Amino acid sequence: MSKPIVAIVGRPNVGKSTLFNLLAGDKISIVKDTPGVTRDRIYAEVNWLDKDFTLIDTGGIEPDSQDIILSQMREQAQIAIDTADVILFITDVRQGLVDSDAKVADLLRRSRKPVLLVVNKVDNFNKFLPDVYEFYNLGIGEPIPISAASRLGIGDMLDEVVKHFPSNAKEEEEDDRPRIAIVGKPNVGKSSIINKLLGEERVIVSDIAGTTRDAIDTQIRHNKKDYVFIDTAGLRRKSKIKEELERYSIIRTVTAVERADIVLIVIDAIEGITEQDAKIAGIAHERGKGIVIVVNKWDAIEKNNKTTKEYEHEVRRVLSYMPYAQIMYVSALTGQRLPKLFDMIDVVIENQTLRIATGVLNEIMMEAVAMQQPPSDKGKRLRLYYITQVGIKPPTFVIFVNDKELMHFSYQRYLENKIREAFGFKGTSLKFFIRERKEKEK
């Protein structure tokens, strides 16, 4: 089930990033060795009252001239309207109500999405209350006073946010068609792949009802099975500013990945794997999705008997943090190996939803421990008591130990490799939670 998406919109200097950083807290679990992911923190995982959501900061370039600011804000608002379930419209009590606030409010009001009007920098509720009331004039509901800097009113704001989350979770769970997001840089052939798959299956494209997001969902039937493809390529907004465009496409990628079970990361064979590809792959990896690296335009590559090996070596080097990802070489132009995509998707889905009996897991763990002693520190050795699987998509395990400080990343990776040796788990990441259990609880 995909998490709701909450977007932050507002003029420059109203405190968007202060609020974003406050809500994101230290929970930005960006994989240490994922290249290029930490540079611009556009999105973060937030949890409130047992509800998880993805927070997106649409902000971006902040030029000085008033009309540029307005056009930028319209662009931001549009991103939020296209991708978010709930929009946080941030204003500033000290600057008061500004003309561009009213224009963006009109746009947001027409979007029919839940919009929460947040008035920031209210460090003293009694003193600023009359100024907060002024924002009623925007006509988008009751202003919520907060101070991101002083951490005031944040809980009340989040209570309102989670009230608006869609309740269609049930419908989505009953829909058991695999969802596949096709992501990658512009012009790597994402749409061509979908068109080719459609062409071969001769199915009528139906825009699936109820998708308000700007990714286009296409159902494709193959061997009597339905698959839903989420394509982010179809809508490329005209933006004068390259950086903003890249930011926009990353936000769209996050949204598509969020809704998918499996992510096909399309790479241009001629160009080779780039830093931006690694960044996109990092998003899917972090979200625990099934991953297939699709190297497109393979027909255009001069080959000898080493080509595939060398190419794979390079892809693996750049994506060293996800050795489980599957790699396929295809051509959307000639259709080479495209039907095989479905077989690969089926394998990855199977692995994403694989459940392993607790007894078997514990046998593997004990064997692993016997082969390689757990680490120790100052005479205290890590002891592993018990392992059990608690979830799927991705397969998630809990390991009970005597002291989680002693569980080094490298030993966890060693255990993961042992589990993979036994069960494969090709194409999916695995998640581990380490829990402490005192001797006497055992």
PDB file of N, CA and C in Angstrom, residues 28 52 83 116 120 210 215 220 228 236 262 286 381:
ATOM      1  N   ILE A  28      15.903  10.875   8.235  1.00  0.00           N
ATOM      2  CA  ILE A  28      16.245  10.716   6.821  1.00  0.00           C
ATOM      3  C   ILE A  28      17.226   9.574   6.734  1.00  0.00           C
ATOM      4  N   ASP A  52       2.167   6.702   8.608  1.00  0.00           N
ATOM      5  CA  ASP A  52       3.379   7.091   7.881  1.00  0.00           C
ATOM      6  C   ASP A  52       2.985   7.890   6.661  1.00  0.00           C
ATOM      7  N   THR A  83       0.718  15.823  -7.393  1.00  0.00           N
ATOM      8  CA  THR A  83       1.265  14.638  -6.738  1.00  0.00           C
ATOM      9  C   THR A  83       0.780  14.390  -5.316  1.00  0.00           C
ATOM     10  N   LEU A 116      -4.271  22.692   3.750  1.00  0.00           N
ATOM     11  CA  LEU A 116      -4.233  23.244   5.101  1.00  0.00           C
ATOM     12  C   LEU A 116      -3.456  24.545   5.063  1.00  0.00           C
ATOM     13  N   ASN A 120       2.923  30.564   9.734  1.00  0.00           N
ATOM     14  CA  ASN A 120       4.163  30.295  10.464  1.00  0.00           C
ATOM     15  C   ASN A 120       4.666  31.542  11.203  1.00  0.00           C
ATOM     16  N   GLY A 210      -9.934   7.113 -11.138  1.00  0.00           N
ATOM     17  CA  GLY A 210      -9.533   7.450  -9.776  1.00  0.00           C
ATOM     18  C   GLY A 210      -8.063   7.786  -9.636  1.00  0.00           C
ATOM     19  N   ALA A 215       1.014  10.678 -12.930  1.00  0.00           N
ATOM     20  CA  ALA A 215       1.586   9.544 -13.638  1.00  0.00           C
ATOM     21  C   ALA A 215       0.420   8.859 -14.349  1.00  0.00           C
ATOM     22  N   ILE A 220      -1.790  -3.654 -18.725  1.00  0.00           N
ATOM     23  CA  ILE A 220      -1.354  -4.519 -19.820  1.00  0.00           C
ATOM     24  C   ILE A 220      -1.616  -5.961 -19.399  1.00  0.00           C
ATOM     25  N   VAL A 228      -0.264  -3.440 -13.937  1.00  0.00           N
ATOM     26  CA  VAL A 228      -0.499  -2.009 -14.078  1.00  0.00           C
ATOM     27  C   VAL A 228       0.858  -1.311 -14.178  1.00  0.00           C
ATOM     28  N   ARG A 236       5.707  16.159 -19.412  1.00  0.00           N
ATOM     29  CA  ARG A 236       6.902  16.902 -19.074  1.00  0.00           C
ATOM     30  C   ARG A 236       6.548  18.379 -19.156  1.00  0.00           C
ATOM     31  N   ILE A 262       7.040  -2.811  -7.949  1.00  0.00           N
ATOM     32  CA  ILE A 262       8.315  -3.066  -8.617  1.00  0.00           C
ATOM     33  C   ILE A 262       8.688  -1.841  -9.435  1.00  0.00           C
ATOM     34  N   GLU A 286      15.680   2.696  -1.179  1.00  0.00           N
ATOM     35  CA  GLU A 286      15.300   3.177   0.145  1.00  0.00           C
ATOM     36  C   GLU A 286      13.878   2.796   0.514  1.00  0.00           C
ATOM     37  N   ARG A 381      30.156 -10.131  24.071  1.00  0.00           N
ATOM     38  CA  ARG A 381      29.909 -10.640  22.727  1.00  0.00           C
ATOM     39  C   ARG A 381      28.424 -10.535  22.362  1.00  0.00           C
TER      40      ARG A 381
END
